[in-house]
Tab-separated table of C-alpha atoms and ligand atoms in Angstrom:
chain	number	residue	atom	x	y	z
A	1	MET	CA	-30.511	36.573	-2.215
A	2	MET	CA	-28.224	37.862	0.569
A	3	GLU	CA	-30.130	35.758	3.061
A	4	SER	CA	-29.513	32.491	1.247
A	5	GLN	CA	-25.784	33.278	0.649
A	6	ARG	CA	-25.211	33.743	4.380
A	7	TRP	CA	-27.095	30.522	4.998
A	8	CYS	CA	-24.686	28.738	2.621
A	9	GLN	CA	-21.675	30.193	4.410
A	10	HIS	CA	-22.961	28.907	7.730
A	11	ILE	CA	-23.423	25.430	6.372
A	12	LEU	CA	-19.928	25.521	4.863
A	13	ILE	CA	-18.324	26.576	8.155
A	14	ALA	CA	-20.253	23.941	10.052
A	15	ALA	CA	-19.167	21.298	7.570
A	16	VAL	CA	-15.480	22.276	7.795
A	17	PHE	CA	-15.693	22.310	11.584
A	18	LEU	CA	-17.326	18.886	11.716
A	19	SER	CA	-14.754	17.458	9.313
A	20	CYS	CA	-11.943	18.720	11.532
A	21	VAL	CA	-13.507	17.221	14.634
A	22	PHE	CA	-13.969	13.949	12.827
A	23	ALA	CA	-10.395	13.939	11.488
A	24	ILE	CA	-8.934	14.621	14.952
A	25	PHE	CA	-11.164	11.961	16.450
A	26	TYR	CA	-10.112	9.507	13.746
A	27	MET	CA	-6.394	10.194	14.245
A	28	TYR	CA	-6.689	9.359	17.904
A	29	TYR	CA	-9.008	6.424	17.704
A	30	SER	CA	-8.272	4.967	14.282
A	31	PRO	CA	-8.300	1.218	14.833
A	32	THR	CA	-5.331	0.365	12.666
A	33	ILE	CA	-4.124	-2.189	15.172
A	34	ASN	CA	-6.700	-4.425	16.738
A	35	ARG	CA	-6.162	-7.179	19.168
A	36	LEU	CA	-8.833	-9.762	18.667
A	37	HIS	CA	-9.231	-12.994	20.442
A	38	CYS	CA	-8.773	-15.607	17.813
A	39	PRO	CA	-11.273	-18.421	18.124
A	40	ALA	CA	-10.381	-18.981	14.489
A	41	LEU	CA	-7.828	-21.400	15.765
A	42	GLN	CA	-10.685	-23.648	16.678
A	43	VAL	CA	-13.351	-22.805	14.111
A	44	SER	CA	-14.725	-19.340	13.920
A	45	LYS	CA	-17.576	-17.464	12.351
A	46	HIS	CA	-15.651	-14.216	12.826
A	47	ASN	CA	-14.174	-13.954	9.407
A	48	VAL	CA	-12.241	-10.758	10.017
A	49	CYS	CA	-10.276	-12.382	12.743
A	50	ALA	CA	-10.009	-15.631	10.876
A	51	ASP	CA	-8.704	-14.009	7.722
A	52	ALA	CA	-6.225	-11.950	9.673
A	53	CYS	CA	-5.022	-14.945	11.578
A	54	ILE	CA	-4.361	-16.711	8.335
A	55	ASN	CA	-0.999	-14.983	8.334
A	56	HIS	CA	0.757	-17.339	10.675
A	57	SER	CA	3.159	-14.754	12.028
A	58	GLN	CA	0.265	-12.679	13.332
A	59	ILE	CA	-0.862	-15.265	15.804
A	60	ARG	CA	0.343	-14.960	19.356
A	61	ASN	CA	-1.222	-16.999	22.077
A	62	ASN	CA	-4.585	-17.308	20.317
A	63	THR	CA	-4.705	-13.571	19.765
A	64	CYS	CA	-4.249	-11.933	16.440
A	65	ALA	CA	-2.608	-8.579	16.169
A	66	VAL	CA	-4.360	-7.148	13.177
A	67	ASN	CA	-3.264	-4.067	11.287
A	68	LEU	CA	-6.582	-3.442	9.595
A	69	THR	CA	-4.988	-1.260	6.946
A	70	VAL	CA	-2.747	-4.110	5.901
A	71	LEU	CA	-5.493	-6.647	6.244
A	72	ASN	CA	-7.938	-4.755	4.067
A	73	ASN	CA	-5.315	-4.288	1.410
A	74	GLN	CA	-4.550	-7.984	1.512
A	75	LEU	CA	-8.192	-8.914	1.201
A	76	LYS	CA	-8.638	-6.571	-1.745
A	77	GLU	CA	-5.672	-8.105	-3.494
A	78	ALA	CA	-6.884	-11.565	-2.652
A	79	LYS	CA	-9.953	-11.219	-4.831
A	80	PRO	CA	-9.357	-13.788	-7.484
A	81	SER	CA	-9.374	-12.293	-10.960
A	82	SER	CA	-10.638	-15.547	-12.392
A	83	PRO	CA	-12.948	-17.284	-11.842
A	84	SER	CA	-15.660	-14.915	-10.694
A	85	GLN	CA	-15.358	-13.718	-7.132
A	86	SER	CA	-18.264	-15.768	-5.855
A	87	GLU	CA	-16.698	-19.011	-6.978
A	88	THR	CA	-14.254	-21.057	-4.973
A	89	LEU	CA	-11.406	-22.383	-7.040
A	90	LEU	CA	-9.709	-25.677	-6.225
A	91	LEU	CA	-6.540	-26.551	-8.081
A	92	ILE	CA	-5.868	-30.271	-8.438
A	93	TRP	CA	-2.073	-30.316	-8.231
A	94	MET	CA	-1.918	-34.064	-8.838
A	95	ARG	CA	-4.647	-35.947	-10.587
A	96	PRO	CA	-5.224	-38.916	-8.308
A	97	PHE	CA	-3.628	-41.870	-10.133
A	98	GLY	CA	-3.492	-39.678	-13.231
A	99	GLN	CA	-7.207	-40.130	-13.811
A	100	ASN	CA	-9.311	-37.696	-15.773
A	101	ILE	CA	-11.651	-35.505	-13.833
A	102	ALA	CA	-14.819	-34.027	-15.240
A	103	TRP	CA	-14.150	-30.494	-14.067
A	104	GLU	CA	-17.676	-29.204	-14.240
A	105	SER	CA	-19.424	-31.892	-12.260
A	106	CYS	CA	-19.540	-30.778	-8.594
A	107	SER	CA	-22.950	-29.322	-9.241
A	108	SER	CA	-24.455	-32.172	-11.250
A	109	GLN	CA	-22.941	-34.993	-9.180
A	110	PHE	CA	-23.160	-33.640	-5.645
A	111	GLN	CA	-25.390	-30.539	-5.862
A	112	ILE	CA	-22.368	-28.490	-4.712
A	113	GLU	CA	-22.674	-24.989	-6.139
A	114	GLY	CA	-20.034	-22.295	-6.463
A	115	CYS	CA	-17.064	-24.624	-6.778
A	116	GLN	CA	-14.750	-24.707	-9.704
A	117	LEU	CA	-12.067	-27.339	-10.210
A	118	THR	CA	-9.020	-26.900	-12.383
A	119	ASP	CA	-5.654	-28.489	-13.055
A	120	ASP	CA	-4.190	-25.321	-14.577
A	121	ARG	CA	-1.146	-24.563	-12.423
A	122	ASN	CA	-1.038	-21.016	-13.794
A	123	LEU	CA	-3.975	-20.338	-11.494
A	124	PHE	CA	-1.856	-21.044	-8.398
A	125	ASN	CA	-2.032	-17.490	-7.102
A	126	THR	CA	-5.793	-17.227	-7.250
A	127	ALA	CA	-6.722	-20.746	-6.118
A	128	HIS	CA	-8.461	-20.884	-2.732
A	129	GLY	CA	-7.338	-24.443	-2.263
A	130	ILE	CA	-4.944	-26.986	-3.706
A	131	LEU	CA	-5.492	-30.722	-3.622
A	132	PHE	CA	-2.502	-33.037	-3.234
A	133	HIS	CA	-2.810	-36.794	-3.621
A	134	HIS	CA	-0.451	-38.492	-1.180
A	135	ARG	CA	0.439	-41.364	-3.515
A	136	ASP	CA	1.660	-38.907	-6.117
A	137	ILE	CA	3.844	-36.729	-3.879
A	138	HIS	CA	7.537	-37.400	-4.479
A	139	GLN	CA	9.500	-38.516	-1.456
A	140	ASP	CA	11.715	-35.404	-1.668
A	141	LEU	CA	8.696	-33.107	-2.250
A	142	SER	CA	10.266	-32.036	-5.551
A	143	ASN	CA	6.891	-32.038	-7.287
A	144	MET	CA	5.265	-29.710	-4.761
A	145	PRO	CA	4.697	-26.007	-5.505
A	146	THR	CA	7.682	-23.754	-4.912
A	147	LEU	CA	5.930	-20.391	-5.225
A	148	PRO	CA	5.067	-18.607	-1.961
A	149	ARG	CA	1.617	-19.592	-0.871
A	150	PRO	CA	-1.065	-16.861	-0.947
A	151	TYR	CA	-2.154	-16.318	2.632
A	152	PHE	CA	-5.766	-17.281	1.996
A	153	GLN	CA	-4.911	-20.536	0.238
A	154	LYS	CA	-5.507	-23.906	1.870
A	155	TRP	CA	-3.563	-27.005	0.966
A	156	VAL	CA	-5.527	-30.233	1.162
A	157	TRP	CA	-3.879	-33.597	1.746
A	158	MET	CA	-5.791	-36.466	0.165
A	159	ASN	CA	-5.217	-40.120	0.960
A	160	MET	CA	-7.616	-43.016	0.570
A	161	GLU	CA	-5.099	-45.728	1.363
A	162	SER	CA	-4.682	-47.164	4.832
A	163	PRO	CA	-1.540	-46.384	6.862
A	164	SER	CA	-0.309	-49.913	6.097
A	165	ASN	CA	-0.610	-49.262	2.380
A	166	SER	CA	0.889	-45.791	2.189
A	167	GLY	CA	4.409	-44.687	2.913
A	168	LEU	CA	5.185	-41.945	5.352
A	169	ILE	CA	6.885	-38.999	3.643
A	170	PRO	CA	9.050	-36.886	5.938
A	171	GLY	CA	8.420	-33.171	5.566
A	172	LEU	CA	4.645	-33.294	5.387
A	173	ASN	CA	4.142	-31.901	8.884
A	174	ALA	CA	2.966	-28.282	9.087
A	175	LEU	CA	2.516	-28.162	5.337
A	176	PHE	CA	-1.193	-28.771	4.859
A	177	ASN	CA	-4.292	-27.036	6.163
A	178	LEU	CA	-6.871	-29.765	5.660
A	179	THR	CA	-7.074	-33.511	5.289
A	180	THR	CA	-9.457	-35.572	3.209
A	181	SER	CA	-9.585	-39.346	3.570
A	182	TYR	CA	-11.884	-42.240	4.461
A	183	ARG	CA	-11.223	-41.564	8.149
A	184	ARG	CA	-14.021	-40.045	10.152
A	185	ASP	CA	-11.561	-37.786	11.957
A	186	SER	CA	-10.443	-36.126	8.709
A	187	ASP	CA	-11.500	-32.556	8.042
A	188	ILE	CA	-13.357	-33.790	4.988
A	189	THR	CA	-14.435	-37.412	5.377
A	190	VAL	CA	-15.149	-39.236	2.147
A	191	PRO	CA	-15.890	-42.910	2.758
A	192	TYR	CA	-15.493	-45.426	-0.073
A	193	GLY	CA	-19.246	-45.615	-0.314
A	194	GLN	CA	-22.425	-44.827	1.506
A	195	THR	CA	-26.035	-45.738	1.879
A	196	SER	CA	-28.921	-43.336	1.551
A	197	GLU	CA	-32.659	-43.422	2.264
A	198	ARG	CA	-34.796	-44.508	-0.635
A	199	SER	CA	-37.795	-42.440	-1.539
A	200	ALA	CA	-41.192	-43.876	-0.560
A	201	ASP	CA	-42.216	-44.532	-4.182
A	202	ASP	CA	-39.078	-46.536	-4.967
A	203	ARG	CA	-38.956	-49.366	-2.473
A	204	THR	CA	-38.727	-52.533	-4.473
A	205	TYR	CA	-35.526	-54.498	-4.855
A	206	GLN	CA	-34.940	-57.418	-7.179
A	207	ILE	CA	-32.290	-59.844	-5.917
A	208	PRO	CA	-30.044	-60.767	-8.864
A	209	GLN	CA	-30.132	-64.352	-10.142
A	210	LYS	CA	-27.682	-66.486	-8.149
A	211	GLU	CA	-25.464	-69.195	-9.620
A	212	LYS	CA	-22.535	-69.332	-7.216
A	213	PHE	CA	-22.200	-69.766	-3.466
A	214	ILE	CA	-19.173	-67.939	-1.990
A	215	CYS	CA	-16.852	-65.880	-4.210
A	216	TRP	CA	-13.615	-64.047	-3.630
A	217	ILE	CA	-11.425	-62.042	-6.007
A	218	VAL	CA	-7.836	-61.371	-4.926
A	219	SER	CA	-5.180	-59.584	-6.901
A	220	ASN	CA	-2.480	-59.347	-4.216
A	221	TRP	CA	-1.949	-62.477	-2.218
A	222	ASN	CA	0.135	-62.057	0.893
A	223	PRO	CA	0.191	-65.021	3.296
A	224	ASP	CA	0.835	-62.644	6.197
A	225	HIS	CA	-2.416	-60.761	5.650
A	226	GLU	CA	-5.115	-61.454	8.203
A	227	ARG	CA	-7.494	-62.159	5.326
A	228	SER	CA	-5.235	-64.877	3.863
A	229	LYS	CA	-5.002	-66.639	7.206
A	230	TYR	CA	-8.769	-66.526	7.663
A	231	TYR	CA	-9.405	-67.793	4.147
A	232	GLU	CA	-7.071	-70.769	4.729
A	233	LYS	CA	-9.152	-71.759	7.756
A	234	LEU	CA	-12.509	-71.083	6.102
A	235	LYS	CA	-11.814	-73.216	3.034
A	236	GLU	CA	-11.293	-76.265	5.254
A	237	HIS	CA	-15.020	-76.124	6.036
A	238	VAL	CA	-16.697	-74.726	2.931
A	239	SER	CA	-15.783	-74.286	-0.708
A	240	VAL	CA	-14.908	-70.757	-1.778
A	241	GLU	CA	-14.667	-69.976	-5.464
A	242	THR	CA	-11.595	-67.808	-5.934
A	243	PHE	CA	-10.699	-65.464	-8.794
A	244	GLY	CA	-8.137	-62.792	-9.585
A	245	LYS	CA	-4.487	-62.623	-10.494
A	246	SER	CA	-3.481	-64.513	-7.356
A	247	PHE	CA	-5.532	-67.521	-8.444
A	248	ASN	CA	-4.732	-67.285	-12.163
A	249	ARG	CA	-8.353	-66.392	-12.908
A	250	TYR	CA	-8.097	-62.735	-13.873
A	251	VAL	CA	-11.400	-60.850	-13.894
A	252	SER	CA	-11.620	-57.844	-16.213
A	253	ASP	CA	-13.465	-54.684	-15.204
A	254	GLY	CA	-16.092	-55.559	-17.768
A	255	ASP	CA	-16.697	-59.056	-16.365
A	256	TYR	CA	-16.606	-58.003	-12.713
A	257	PRO	CA	-20.245	-56.900	-12.249
A	258	LYS	CA	-21.732	-59.986	-13.903
A	259	LEU	CA	-19.522	-62.328	-11.902
A	260	VAL	CA	-20.055	-60.724	-8.502
A	261	SER	CA	-23.807	-60.318	-8.833
A	262	ILE	CA	-24.368	-64.064	-9.357
A	263	CYS	CA	-22.572	-64.904	-6.078
A	264	LYS	CA	-24.701	-65.399	-2.985
A	265	PHE	CA	-21.854	-64.289	-0.743
A	266	TYR	CA	-18.710	-62.318	-1.360
A	267	LEU	CA	-15.672	-62.215	0.921
A	268	SER	CA	-15.166	-58.486	1.500
A	269	PHE	CA	-11.861	-58.986	3.263
A	270	GLU	CA	-9.736	-55.854	3.691
A	271	ASN	CA	-6.004	-56.144	3.026
A	272	SER	CA	-5.181	-54.306	6.254
A	273	ILE	CA	-7.212	-53.625	9.338
A	274	HIS	CA	-7.735	-50.038	10.422
A	275	GLU	CA	-10.587	-48.046	11.922
A	276	ASP	CA	-12.915	-46.769	9.140
A	277	TYR	CA	-10.893	-48.515	6.441
A	278	ILE	CA	-13.858	-50.077	4.674
A	279	THR	CA	-13.228	-50.011	0.972
A	280	GLU	CA	-14.659	-50.753	-2.446
A	281	LYS	CA	-14.099	-54.421	-1.543
A	282	LEU	CA	-17.289	-53.975	0.451
A	283	PHE	CA	-19.173	-51.311	-1.474
A	284	ASN	CA	-18.796	-52.785	-4.979
A	285	PRO	CA	-20.194	-56.242	-4.131
A	286	MET	CA	-22.903	-54.621	-2.028
A	287	THR	CA	-23.947	-52.397	-4.902
A	288	LEU	CA	-24.060	-55.469	-7.160
A	289	GLY	CA	-26.532	-57.283	-4.921
A	290	THR	CA	-24.493	-59.839	-3.041
A	291	VAL	CA	-24.232	-60.400	0.720
A	292	PRO	CA	-20.809	-59.315	1.975
A	293	VAL	CA	-18.905	-61.373	4.528
A	294	VAL	CA	-16.560	-58.809	6.051
A	295	LEU	CA	-13.154	-58.933	7.680
A	296	GLY	CA	-11.758	-55.576	8.735
A	297	PRO	CA	-12.463	-53.239	11.646
A	298	SER	CA	-15.076	-54.137	14.259
A	299	ARG	CA	-18.749	-54.746	13.504
A	300	LYS	CA	-19.522	-51.552	15.395
A	301	ASN	CA	-17.302	-49.618	13.024
A	302	TYR	CA	-19.014	-51.152	9.959
A	303	GLU	CA	-22.394	-50.214	11.370
A	304	ARG	CA	-21.418	-46.572	11.202
A	305	PHE	CA	-21.373	-46.900	7.425
A	306	ILE	CA	-23.900	-49.601	6.483
A	307	PRO	CA	-27.038	-51.158	8.023
A	308	ALA	CA	-26.384	-53.769	10.722
A	309	ASP	CA	-28.479	-56.386	8.889
A	310	SER	CA	-26.785	-55.948	5.524
A	311	PHE	CA	-23.616	-57.960	6.167
A	312	ILE	CA	-22.033	-60.879	7.999
A	313	HIS	CA	-18.942	-60.156	10.093
A	314	VAL	CA	-16.340	-62.872	10.673
A	315	ASP	CA	-16.282	-61.743	14.329
A	316	ASP	CA	-19.937	-62.789	14.641
A	317	PHE	CA	-18.588	-66.341	14.923
A	318	LYS	CA	-16.097	-67.908	17.292
A	319	THR	CA	-14.415	-69.865	14.519
A	320	ALA	CA	-14.186	-70.008	10.738
A	321	GLY	CA	-15.918	-73.380	11.015
A	322	GLU	CA	-18.964	-71.802	12.663
A	323	LEU	CA	-19.125	-69.112	9.985
A	324	ALA	CA	-18.975	-71.846	7.327
A	325	GLU	CA	-21.890	-73.672	8.997
A	326	HIS	CA	-23.965	-70.483	9.025
A	327	LEU	CA	-23.277	-69.814	5.340
A	328	LYS	CA	-24.271	-73.376	4.463
A	329	VAL	CA	-27.552	-73.001	6.340
A	330	LEU	CA	-28.319	-69.767	4.446
A	331	HIS	CA	-27.377	-71.496	1.190
A	332	GLN	CA	-30.056	-74.148	1.803
A	333	ASN	CA	-32.696	-71.808	3.204
A	334	THR	CA	-33.895	-69.073	0.869
A	335	ASP	CA	-36.177	-67.451	3.448
A	336	MET	CA	-33.249	-66.918	5.762
A	337	TYR	CA	-31.003	-65.742	2.941
A	338	VAL	CA	-33.369	-63.054	1.653
A	339	LYS	CA	-33.520	-61.497	5.123
A	340	TYR	CA	-30.118	-60.020	4.271
A	341	PHE	CA	-31.849	-57.964	1.563
A	342	GLY	CA	-34.572	-56.451	3.755
A	343	TRP	CA	-32.594	-53.228	4.278
A	344	ARG	CA	-32.574	-52.595	0.538
A	345	GLU	CA	-36.201	-51.545	0.645
A	346	ARG	CA	-35.215	-48.648	2.902
A	347	HIS	CA	-31.729	-47.872	1.682
A	348	ALA	CA	-29.758	-47.581	-1.521
A	349	VAL	CA	-25.987	-48.010	-1.622
A	350	ARG	CA	-23.436	-46.355	-3.857
A	351	GLY	CA	-19.672	-46.177	-4.226
A	352	THR	CA	-17.610	-43.008	-4.178
A	353	LEU	CA	-16.472	-41.309	-7.370
A	354	PHE	CA	-12.805	-41.530	-6.513
A	355	GLY	CA	-10.952	-38.232	-6.792
A	356	LEU	CA	-13.887	-36.165	-7.958
A	357	GLU	CA	-15.842	-36.560	-4.743
A	358	GLN	CA	-12.836	-35.643	-2.579
A	359	ALA	CA	-12.163	-32.615	-4.775
A	360	CYS	CA	-15.733	-31.310	-4.761
A	361	ARG	CA	-16.213	-31.835	-1.027
A	362	SER	CA	-12.865	-30.199	-0.230
A	363	CYS	CA	-13.751	-27.215	-2.375
A	364	ASP	CA	-17.118	-26.935	-0.652
A	365	HIS	CA	-15.454	-27.124	2.765
A	366	ILE	CA	-13.022	-24.332	1.871
A	367	ARG	CA	-15.894	-22.274	0.559
A	368	ARG	CA	-17.790	-22.570	3.830
A	369	ASN	CA	-14.910	-22.346	6.303
A	370	ARG	CA	-12.664	-19.337	5.995
A	371	ASN	CA	-10.828	-20.071	9.204
A	372	TYR	CA	-7.174	-20.572	9.896
A	373	ARG	CA	-6.153	-24.212	10.120
A	374	THR	CA	-2.926	-26.106	9.903
A	375	VAL	CA	-2.189	-29.818	10.167
A	376	ASN	CA	0.890	-29.763	12.345
A	377	ASP	CA	1.517	-33.415	12.956
A	378	LEU	CA	0.188	-35.286	9.981
A	379	ASN	CA	2.601	-38.174	10.361
A	380	THR	CA	1.672	-38.991	13.943
A	381	TRP	CA	-2.010	-38.563	13.219
A	382	TYR	CA	-1.982	-40.894	10.235
A	383	TRP	CA	0.762	-43.389	10.932
A	384	GLY	CA	0.568	-43.200	14.724
B	1	LIG	C1	-1.672	-16.680	27.000
B	1	LIG	O1	-3.014	-16.493	27.440
B	1	LIG	C2	-3.286	-16.988	28.715
B	1	LIG	C3	-4.799	-16.849	28.983
B	1	LIG	O2	-5.318	-15.705	28.372
B	1	LIG	C4	-2.434	-16.245	29.745
B	1	LIG	O3	-2.688	-16.744	31.039
B	1	LIG	C5	-0.964	-16.442	29.389
B	1	LIG	O4	-0.161	-15.703	30.257
B	1	LIG	C6	-0.692	-16.016	27.954
B	1	LIG	N1	0.686	-16.346	27.573
B	1	LIG	C7	1.481	-15.522	26.927
B	1	LIG	C8	2.846	-16.048	26.593
B	1	LIG	O5	1.168	-14.394	26.588
B	2	LIG	C1	-0.409	-0.445	9.606
B	2	LIG	O1	0.013	-0.639	8.288
B	2	LIG	C2	0.170	0.566	7.534
B	2	LIG	C3	0.471	0.184	6.085
B	2	LIG	O2	1.581	-0.655	5.992
B	2	LIG	C4	1.288	1.374	8.157
B	2	LIG	O3	1.452	2.584	7.433
B	2	LIG	C5	0.932	1.671	9.594
B	2	LIG	O4	2.015	2.341	10.212
B	2	LIG	C6	0.644	0.365	10.350
B	2	LIG	N1	0.203	0.676	11.684
B	2	LIG	C7	0.866	0.306	12.760
B	2	LIG	C8	0.348	0.811	14.053
B	2	LIG	O5	1.830	-0.461	12.703
B	3	LIG	C1	2.630	-11.906	7.431
B	3	LIG	O1	2.966	-10.923	8.381
B	3	LIG	C2	4.326	-10.541	8.386
B	3	LIG	C3	4.569	-9.589	9.561
B	3	LIG	O2	3.439	-8.800	9.806
B	3	LIG	C4	4.667	-9.924	7.037
B	3	LIG	O3	6.024	-9.582	7.000
B	3	LIG	C5	4.371	-10.944	5.930
B	3	LIG	O4	4.588	-10.350	4.681
B	3	LIG	C6	2.951	-11.428	6.030
B	3	LIG	N1	2.773	-12.525	5.080
B	3	LIG	C7	1.780	-12.565	4.216
B	3	LIG	C8	1.752	-13.771	3.334
B	3	LIG	O5	0.912	-11.712	4.163
B	4	LIG	C1	-1.900	-23.298	6.079
B	4	LIG	O1	-0.884	-24.006	6.729
B	4	LIG	C2	0.378	-23.409	6.595
B	4	LIG	C3	1.412	-24.353	7.172
B	4	LIG	O2	1.122	-24.654	8.491
B	4	LIG	C4	0.348	-22.059	7.291
B	4	LIG	O3	1.580	-21.415	7.165
B	4	LIG	C5	-0.734	-21.204	6.640
B	4	LIG	O4	-0.839	-19.980	7.325
B	4	LIG	C6	-2.069	-21.918	6.682
B	4	LIG	N1	-3.050	-21.160	5.914
B	4	LIG	C7	-4.360	-21.131	6.190
B	4	LIG	C8	-5.204	-20.389	5.230
B	4	LIG	O5	-4.866	-21.691	7.151
């Protein structure tokens, strides 16, 4: 009995002694302030540094001065109360063009897991990201959030219009953390459409019945557009069947697929010419089984998005007259014409689900990249 009591006392004394040593050691060496190199400014896997650097004022010369006590408290508070901690929440501040978004579909449409979309502005403080559609931002920024931004939150600028078609808004510099657009140099690139490999057991393609030669639908006619000038030259050599508001032959959304699919060729002429700006004017007719004749960025640029043998580029010919001759030859020669469908045995093509795809991919990006990022000079980047 006595023996074991003394044994207990010894253990107790040893424990107290060790605690004291540890406490003194901790007081001297407690790492409350750490100086970490901050590769987060590029893109970092070191989340501690990255999260700390998220507070802008803590960054000095690529180094973050981190008070770990403060940081840990911040991170604890940052845990979103809703939705569940493992989910990344993206708040759609402006529904692109006011359209309805199926909030649950990142998983079913794009196999993106762990992302939740919402348009409930009450969730501002817990949202990991906020999506802003450029078209819908007021010139004076009066419809932007006014609450202080949680330090972990990333603001995403979305624009699918070309610089020519979208107005510069002063005050957008150093406001956003990410960009999503059709441009390949965006943080989150979402082209207007894309091709994908077809599975080996699904390699047949039926060319739709053709009734028309060359078709073109135009809703906004502007004689200064490159495409208008080219069309004026082309129609001197070959007949082009024109539709749309500009030609008093309005085509409804319902009639569009039937009309386009019966055309052998479709003029996929962009309204403005910019790198990567390759729009639904290409991807819709392509999806409907016609051969696009494109006017836009260079052939090389198109080939980054679609197979080289799937389209005809106006630049492939010295003059509009030569293009017209080529189209006439293909019109008379079915064997030559069907060569433009060979790629369809290997690839399928689809258009982008506007708004939803940008939202889901932005959410996924935020989920995977917890680094500091700011878009300092949006206006120069986009409008040059
Ligand atoms: C920033 O870092 C570089 C390289 O580490 C160093 O040469 C430079 O003096 C630093 N500048 C400031 C203002 O601390
Ligand atoms: C770190 O932050 C804590 C909590 O605000 C504070 O008590 C402590 O003094 C800070 N440490 C330093 C070295 O600034
Ligand atoms: C960022 O750091 C500064 C100085 O350390 C502090 O005053 C400020 O509250 C921090 N901001 C956020 C959003 O944590
Ligand atoms: C987002 O950008 C803003 C503005 O540049 C910046 O203050 C903020 O710290 C950035 N946040 C993140 C999470 O990168």
